[in-house]
Coordinates of C-alpha atoms in Angstrom, one line a residue:
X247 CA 20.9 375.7 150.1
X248 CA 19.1 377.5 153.1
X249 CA 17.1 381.0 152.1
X250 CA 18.6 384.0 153.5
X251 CA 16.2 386.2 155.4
X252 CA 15.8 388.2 152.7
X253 CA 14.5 385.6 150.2
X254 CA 13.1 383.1 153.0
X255 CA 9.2 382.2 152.2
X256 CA 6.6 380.3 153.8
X257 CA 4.0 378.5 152.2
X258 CA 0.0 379.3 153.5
X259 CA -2.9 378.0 152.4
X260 CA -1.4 376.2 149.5
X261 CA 0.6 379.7 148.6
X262 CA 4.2 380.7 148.9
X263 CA 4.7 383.8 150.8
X264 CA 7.9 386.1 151.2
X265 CA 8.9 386.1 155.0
X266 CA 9.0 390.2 154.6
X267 CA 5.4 390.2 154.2
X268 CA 4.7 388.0 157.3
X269 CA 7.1 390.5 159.0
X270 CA 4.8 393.9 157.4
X271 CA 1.4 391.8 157.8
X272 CA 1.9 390.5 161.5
X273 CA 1.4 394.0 163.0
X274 CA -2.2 393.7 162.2
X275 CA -3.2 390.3 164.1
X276 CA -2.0 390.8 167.6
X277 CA -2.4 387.7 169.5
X278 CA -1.6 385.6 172.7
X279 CA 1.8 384.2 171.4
X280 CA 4.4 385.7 167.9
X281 CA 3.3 382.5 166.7
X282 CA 0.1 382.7 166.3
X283 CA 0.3 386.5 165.3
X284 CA 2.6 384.7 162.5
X285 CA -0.4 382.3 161.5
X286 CA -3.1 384.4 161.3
X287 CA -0.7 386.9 159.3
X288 CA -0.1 384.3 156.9
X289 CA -3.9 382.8 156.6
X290 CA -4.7 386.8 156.0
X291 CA -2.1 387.3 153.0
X292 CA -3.0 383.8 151.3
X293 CA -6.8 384.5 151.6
X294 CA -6.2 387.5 150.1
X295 CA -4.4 386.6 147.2
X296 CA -6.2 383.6 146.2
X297 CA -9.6 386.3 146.2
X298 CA -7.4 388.6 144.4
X299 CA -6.4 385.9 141.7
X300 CA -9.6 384.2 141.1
X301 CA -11.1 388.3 140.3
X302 CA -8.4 388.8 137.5
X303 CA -9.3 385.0 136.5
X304 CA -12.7 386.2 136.4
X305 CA -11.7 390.0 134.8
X306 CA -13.9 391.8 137.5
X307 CA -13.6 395.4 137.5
X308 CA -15.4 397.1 140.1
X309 CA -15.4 400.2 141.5
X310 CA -15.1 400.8 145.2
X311 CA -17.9 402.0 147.2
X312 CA -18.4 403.6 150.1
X313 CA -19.9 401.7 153.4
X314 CA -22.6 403.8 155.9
X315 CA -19.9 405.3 157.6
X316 CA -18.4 406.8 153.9
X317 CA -15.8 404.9 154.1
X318 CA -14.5 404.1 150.5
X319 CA -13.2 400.9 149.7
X320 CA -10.1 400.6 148.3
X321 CA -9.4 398.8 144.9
X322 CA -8.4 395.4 146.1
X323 CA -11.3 395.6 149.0
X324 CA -13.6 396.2 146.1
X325 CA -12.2 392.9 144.2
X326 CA -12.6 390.9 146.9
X327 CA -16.1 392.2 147.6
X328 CA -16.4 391.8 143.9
X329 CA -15.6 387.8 143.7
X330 CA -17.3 386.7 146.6
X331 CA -20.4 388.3 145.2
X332 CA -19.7 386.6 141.8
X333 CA -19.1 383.4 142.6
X334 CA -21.4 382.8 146.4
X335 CA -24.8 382.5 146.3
X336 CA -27.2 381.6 149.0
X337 CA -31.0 381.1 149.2
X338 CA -32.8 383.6 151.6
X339 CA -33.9 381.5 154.4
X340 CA -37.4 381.0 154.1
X341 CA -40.3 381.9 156.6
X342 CA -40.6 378.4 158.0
X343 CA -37.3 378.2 158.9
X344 CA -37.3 381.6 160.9
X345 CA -39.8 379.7 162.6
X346 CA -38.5 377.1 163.7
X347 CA -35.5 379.5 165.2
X348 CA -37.8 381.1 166.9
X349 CA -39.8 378.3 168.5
X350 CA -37.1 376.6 169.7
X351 CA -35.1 379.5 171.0
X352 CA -38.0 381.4 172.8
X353 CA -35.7 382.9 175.7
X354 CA -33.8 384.5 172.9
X355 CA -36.6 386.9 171.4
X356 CA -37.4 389.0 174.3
X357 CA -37.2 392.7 175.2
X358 CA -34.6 393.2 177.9
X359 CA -35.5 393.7 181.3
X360 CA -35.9 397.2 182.8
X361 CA -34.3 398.1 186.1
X362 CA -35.7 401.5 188.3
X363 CA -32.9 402.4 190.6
X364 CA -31.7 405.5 193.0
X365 CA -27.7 406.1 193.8
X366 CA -26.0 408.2 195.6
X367 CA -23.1 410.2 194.3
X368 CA -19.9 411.0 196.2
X369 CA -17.6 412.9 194.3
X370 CA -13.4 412.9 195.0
X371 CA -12.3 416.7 195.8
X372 CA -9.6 415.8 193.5
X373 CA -7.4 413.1 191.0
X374 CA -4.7 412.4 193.6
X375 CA -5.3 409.1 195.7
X376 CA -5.8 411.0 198.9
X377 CA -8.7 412.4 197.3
X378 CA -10.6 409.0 196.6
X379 CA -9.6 407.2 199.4
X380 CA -11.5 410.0 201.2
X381 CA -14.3 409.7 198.7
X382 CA -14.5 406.4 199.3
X383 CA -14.6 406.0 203.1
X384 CA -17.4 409.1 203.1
X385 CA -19.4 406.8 200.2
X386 CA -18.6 404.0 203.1
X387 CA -20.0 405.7 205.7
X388 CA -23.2 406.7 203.9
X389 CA -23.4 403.2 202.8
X390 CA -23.6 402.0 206.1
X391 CA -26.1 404.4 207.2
X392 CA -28.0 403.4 203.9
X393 CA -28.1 399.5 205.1
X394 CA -28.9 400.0 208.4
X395 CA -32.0 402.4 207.7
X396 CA -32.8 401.5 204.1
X397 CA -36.3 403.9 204.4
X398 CA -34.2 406.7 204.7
X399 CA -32.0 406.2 201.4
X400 CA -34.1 408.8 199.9
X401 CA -33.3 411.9 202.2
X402 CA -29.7 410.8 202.6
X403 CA -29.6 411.1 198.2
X404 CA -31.6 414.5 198.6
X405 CA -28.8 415.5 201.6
X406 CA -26.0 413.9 200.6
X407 CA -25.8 413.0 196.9
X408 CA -23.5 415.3 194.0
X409 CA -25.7 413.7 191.5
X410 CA -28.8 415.9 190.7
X411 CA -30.7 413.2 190.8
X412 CA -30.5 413.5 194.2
X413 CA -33.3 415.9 194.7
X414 CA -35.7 413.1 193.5
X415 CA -34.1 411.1 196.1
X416 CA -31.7 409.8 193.7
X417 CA -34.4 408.5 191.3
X418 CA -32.2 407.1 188.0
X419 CA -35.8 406.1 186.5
X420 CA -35.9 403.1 184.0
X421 CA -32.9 402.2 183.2
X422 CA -32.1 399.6 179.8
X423 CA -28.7 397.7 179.1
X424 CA -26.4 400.4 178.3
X425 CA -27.8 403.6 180.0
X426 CA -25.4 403.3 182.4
X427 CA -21.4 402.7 183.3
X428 CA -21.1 399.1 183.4
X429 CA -19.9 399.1 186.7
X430 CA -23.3 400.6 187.8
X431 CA -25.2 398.6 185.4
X432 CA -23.3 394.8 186.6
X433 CA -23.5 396.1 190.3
X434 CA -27.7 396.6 190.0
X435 CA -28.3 393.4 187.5
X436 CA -27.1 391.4 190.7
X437 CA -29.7 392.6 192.8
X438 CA -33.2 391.9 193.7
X439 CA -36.0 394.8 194.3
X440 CA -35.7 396.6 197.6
X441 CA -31.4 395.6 197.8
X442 CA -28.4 397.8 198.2
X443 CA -25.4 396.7 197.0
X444 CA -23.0 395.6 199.8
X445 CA -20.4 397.9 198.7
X446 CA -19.5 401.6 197.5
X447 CA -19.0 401.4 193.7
X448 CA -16.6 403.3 191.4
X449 CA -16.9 405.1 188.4
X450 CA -15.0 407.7 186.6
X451 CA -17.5 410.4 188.6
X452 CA -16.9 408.9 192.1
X453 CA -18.4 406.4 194.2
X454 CA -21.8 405.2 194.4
X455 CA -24.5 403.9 196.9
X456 CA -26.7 401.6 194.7
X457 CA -30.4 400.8 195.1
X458 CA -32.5 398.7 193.1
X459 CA -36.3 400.1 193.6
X460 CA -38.0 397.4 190.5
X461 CA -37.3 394.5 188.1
X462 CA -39.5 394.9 185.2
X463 CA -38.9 392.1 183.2
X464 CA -38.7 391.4 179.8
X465 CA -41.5 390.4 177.7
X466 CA -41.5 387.6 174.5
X467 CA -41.5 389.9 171.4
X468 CA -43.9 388.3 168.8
X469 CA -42.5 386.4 165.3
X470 CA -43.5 389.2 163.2
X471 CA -41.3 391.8 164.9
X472 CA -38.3 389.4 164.9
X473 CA -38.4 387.4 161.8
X474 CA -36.5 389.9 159.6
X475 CA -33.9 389.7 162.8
X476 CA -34.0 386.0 162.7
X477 CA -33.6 386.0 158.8
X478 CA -30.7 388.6 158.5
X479 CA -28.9 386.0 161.3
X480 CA -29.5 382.7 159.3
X481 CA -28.5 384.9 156.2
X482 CA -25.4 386.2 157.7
X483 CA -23.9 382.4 159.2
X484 CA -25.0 380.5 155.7
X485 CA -22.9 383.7 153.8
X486 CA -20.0 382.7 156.4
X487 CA -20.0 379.0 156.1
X488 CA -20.3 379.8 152.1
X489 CA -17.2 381.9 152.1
X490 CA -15.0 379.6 154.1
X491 CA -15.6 376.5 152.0
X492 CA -15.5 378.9 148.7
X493 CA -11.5 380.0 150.1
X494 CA -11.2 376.7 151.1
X495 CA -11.4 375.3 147.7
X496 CA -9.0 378.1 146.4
X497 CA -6.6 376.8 148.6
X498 CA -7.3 373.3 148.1
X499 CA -6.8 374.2 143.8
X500 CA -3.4 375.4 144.9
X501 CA -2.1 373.1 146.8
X502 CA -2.9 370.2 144.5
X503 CA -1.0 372.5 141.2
X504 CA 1.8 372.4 143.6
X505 CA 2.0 375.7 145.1
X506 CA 1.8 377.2 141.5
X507 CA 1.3 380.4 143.1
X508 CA 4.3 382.9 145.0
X509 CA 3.2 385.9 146.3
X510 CA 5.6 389.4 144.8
X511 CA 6.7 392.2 146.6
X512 CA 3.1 393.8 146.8
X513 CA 1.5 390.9 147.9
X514 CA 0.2 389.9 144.5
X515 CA 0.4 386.1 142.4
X516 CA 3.8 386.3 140.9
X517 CA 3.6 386.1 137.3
X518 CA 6.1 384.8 134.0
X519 CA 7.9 382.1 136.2
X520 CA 7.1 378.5 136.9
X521 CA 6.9 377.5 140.7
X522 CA 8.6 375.0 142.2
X523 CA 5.0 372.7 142.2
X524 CA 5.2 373.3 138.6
X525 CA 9.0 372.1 137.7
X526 CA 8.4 369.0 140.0
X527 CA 5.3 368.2 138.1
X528 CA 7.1 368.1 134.8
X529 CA 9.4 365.4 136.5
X530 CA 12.2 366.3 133.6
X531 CA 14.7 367.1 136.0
X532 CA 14.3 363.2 137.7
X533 CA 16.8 362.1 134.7
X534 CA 19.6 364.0 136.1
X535 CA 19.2 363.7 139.5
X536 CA 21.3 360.5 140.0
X537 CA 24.0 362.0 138.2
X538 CA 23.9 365.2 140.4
X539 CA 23.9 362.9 144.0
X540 CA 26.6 361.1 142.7
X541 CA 28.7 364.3 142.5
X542 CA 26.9 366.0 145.9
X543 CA 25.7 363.5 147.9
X544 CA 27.2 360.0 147.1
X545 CA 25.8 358.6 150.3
X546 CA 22.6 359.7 149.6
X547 CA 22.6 358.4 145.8
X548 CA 23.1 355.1 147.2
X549 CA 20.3 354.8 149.6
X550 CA 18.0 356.2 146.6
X551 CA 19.3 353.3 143.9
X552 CA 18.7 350.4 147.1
X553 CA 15.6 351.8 147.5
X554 CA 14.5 352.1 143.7
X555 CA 15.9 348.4 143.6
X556 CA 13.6 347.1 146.6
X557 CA 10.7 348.4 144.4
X558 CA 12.0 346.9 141.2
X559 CA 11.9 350.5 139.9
X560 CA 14.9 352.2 138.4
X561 CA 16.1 355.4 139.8
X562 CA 14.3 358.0 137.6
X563 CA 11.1 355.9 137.6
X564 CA 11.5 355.8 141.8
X565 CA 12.2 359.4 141.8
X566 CA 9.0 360.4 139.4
X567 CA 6.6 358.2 141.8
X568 CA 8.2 359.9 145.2
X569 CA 7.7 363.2 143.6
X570 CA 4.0 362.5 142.2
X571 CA 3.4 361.4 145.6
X572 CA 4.9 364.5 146.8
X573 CA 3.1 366.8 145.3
X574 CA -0.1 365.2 145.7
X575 CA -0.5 365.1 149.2
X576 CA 2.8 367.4 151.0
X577 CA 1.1 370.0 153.6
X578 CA 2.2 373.3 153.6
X579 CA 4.9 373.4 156.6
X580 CA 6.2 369.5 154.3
X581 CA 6.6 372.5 151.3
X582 CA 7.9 375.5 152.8
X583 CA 10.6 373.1 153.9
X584 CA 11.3 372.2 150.2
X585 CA 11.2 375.4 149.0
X586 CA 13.9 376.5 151.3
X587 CA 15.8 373.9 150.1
X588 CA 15.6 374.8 146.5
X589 CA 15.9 378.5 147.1
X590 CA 19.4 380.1 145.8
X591 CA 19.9 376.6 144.1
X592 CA 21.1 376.4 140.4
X593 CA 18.7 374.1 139.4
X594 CA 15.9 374.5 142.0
X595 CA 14.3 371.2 140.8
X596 CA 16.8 368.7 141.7
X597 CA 17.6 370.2 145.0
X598 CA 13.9 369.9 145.7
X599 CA 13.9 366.4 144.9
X600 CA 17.3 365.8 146.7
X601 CA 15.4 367.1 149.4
X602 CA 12.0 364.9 149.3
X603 CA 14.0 362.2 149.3
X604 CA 16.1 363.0 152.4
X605 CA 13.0 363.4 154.0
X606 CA 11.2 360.0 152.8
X607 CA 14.7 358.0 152.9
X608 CA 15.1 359.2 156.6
X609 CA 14.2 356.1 158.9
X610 CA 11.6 358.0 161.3
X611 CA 12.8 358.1 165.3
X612 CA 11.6 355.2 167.1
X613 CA 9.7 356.1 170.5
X614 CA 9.8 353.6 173.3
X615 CA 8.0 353.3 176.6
X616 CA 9.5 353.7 179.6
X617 CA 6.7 352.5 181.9
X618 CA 3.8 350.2 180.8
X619 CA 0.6 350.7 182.6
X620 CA -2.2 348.4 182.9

């Protein structure tokens, strides 16, 4: 029997989750396409709950603390802080390995280049589009007059500019990534000393008439001012790669139980049932399963009996190794398929198996080719 939308689950990560907390979830991973929104929404509730069922496994307790900004955690933030701290450990990367980050990526470790350039400002008498336009074609003009006597961008900034930088003939002084809009700062990292960018450029106070005056560029920084850098990085990307494999073998512990874990209402493991992994492990249920696709699915029953008998199995015994098999290596979209198959059934079990062996009964569509080429 097919879920309703109100029941329907998927299964993530080795963990069955309720469709209505996909729905909730996927407003906080907007993507490209719904369906990856729908993935990473998924991969987001899984993660969590397997962190937030290996903590009560191992009966942390914290209490939530508060981050520079003070910002306090809240209580499952603090658990998950909790079990990664528990259970991942990582050596401190050690001097000679900061070294050899640092003499192989030289280029890296350097202070950034400094740029001294002038401008001139033109400001818009107003917000309508008539207004810049105008703006514009007077920065346009000034431009020209800029490139065709670049001696005199000086008095033209002292004469001409809204900046007041303009009475040091537009002087901006030393300027460092970020001191300016990035339109300015892109426009002059472009340019070579003595240049004037070709065109007016816009920013949210008008348009400017850009000069680059000097390139002072950046100088190697020595080991000992970077190597607490360099070890903080290599920290930071062993703590990632740690963390991955550690959810990684969460997921990999649920998958081969079965999916022994389903997600409740609050987004937490599901506790005083057995899952569907579970009631296909015990394999009772593979005794009366003949008896039940004789009454539902006759057709079915007898491909399952000609194929027990072309492994010299009998039925329950053919039924026990497909479901072993199953279990053992199914993928999550192979058991979010089985699970809405079981769903709303009276004895979830042997609809599951009816199911599997649909699935592995079902002679797979042949492909042909149309055109051989040589």
């Amino acid at each position: 029997m097919t879920a309703t939308a109100a029941t329907a689950t998927i299964v993530v990560e080795g963990v069955e989750i309720p469709e209505f907390l996909i729905a909730e979830e996927v407003q906080n991973h907007p993507s490209l396409s719904a369906a990856e929104a729908r993935a990473a929404a998924g991969k987001a509730l899984a993660v969590k709950a397997l962190l937030l069922h290996r903590a009560d496994e191992l009966g942390l307790t914290p209490g939530p603390i508060k981050d520079e900004a003070g910002r306090e955690e809240t209580n499952e933030e603090a658990l998950i802080r909790a079990v990664l701290d528990a259970e991942i450990d990582i050596e401190s990367p050690s001097e000679a390995e900061c070294r050899r980050v640092y003499d192989t990526q030289r280029a890296r470790f350097t202070s950034p280049a400094l740029l001294e350039a002038a401008h001139i400002l033109i400001e818009a008498e107003g917000d309508d589009a008539k207004a810049l336009e105008q703006a514009r074609q007077t920065a346009q003009g000034v431009l020209d007059r800029c490139l065709a006597q670049p001696s005199q961008f000086a008095h033209l900034a002292k004469t001409l500019s809204d900046c007041p930088s303009g009475k040091l003939g537009g002087s901006l002084g030393q300027l460092g990534p970020g001191d300016v809009v990035g339109e300015i700062e892109r426009a002059l990292g472009g340019l070579q000393a003595g240049d004037i960018f070709p065109r007016p450029v816009a920013s949210r106070f008008g348009w400017h008439i850009l000069k680059l005056e000097r390139r002072i560029e950046g100088r190697e920084l020595p080991f000992d001012y970077v190597e607490d850098k360099i070890a903080l990085h290599l920290e930071s990307r062993a703590w990632t790669a740690a963390a991955t494999r550690y959810v990684s073998d969460l997921a990999d512990r649920a998958r081969a139980q079965g999916v022994a874990f389903s997600l409740s209402r609050d987004g937490r493991f599901a506790t005083g049932s057995l899952s569907l992994g579970e009631l296909l492990s015990q394999g009772g249920s593979a005794d009366e399963l003949e008896a039940w696709l004789d009454a539902t699915d006759p057709e079915l029953a007898d491909r399952v009996r000609a194929a027990a008998l072309a492994d010299k199995l009998d039925v329950t015994s053919f039924v026990r190794r497909a479901v072993a098999h199953f279990v053992d290596n199914a993928g999550d979209e192979s058991w979010t398929h089985l699970i809405s198959a079981a769903q709303g059934a009276k004895d979830p079990a042997i609809a599951a198996m009816a199911s599997l062996l649909r699935a592995k009964l079902t002679p797979k569509a042949r492909t042909y080719t149309i055109v051989r080429r040589v």
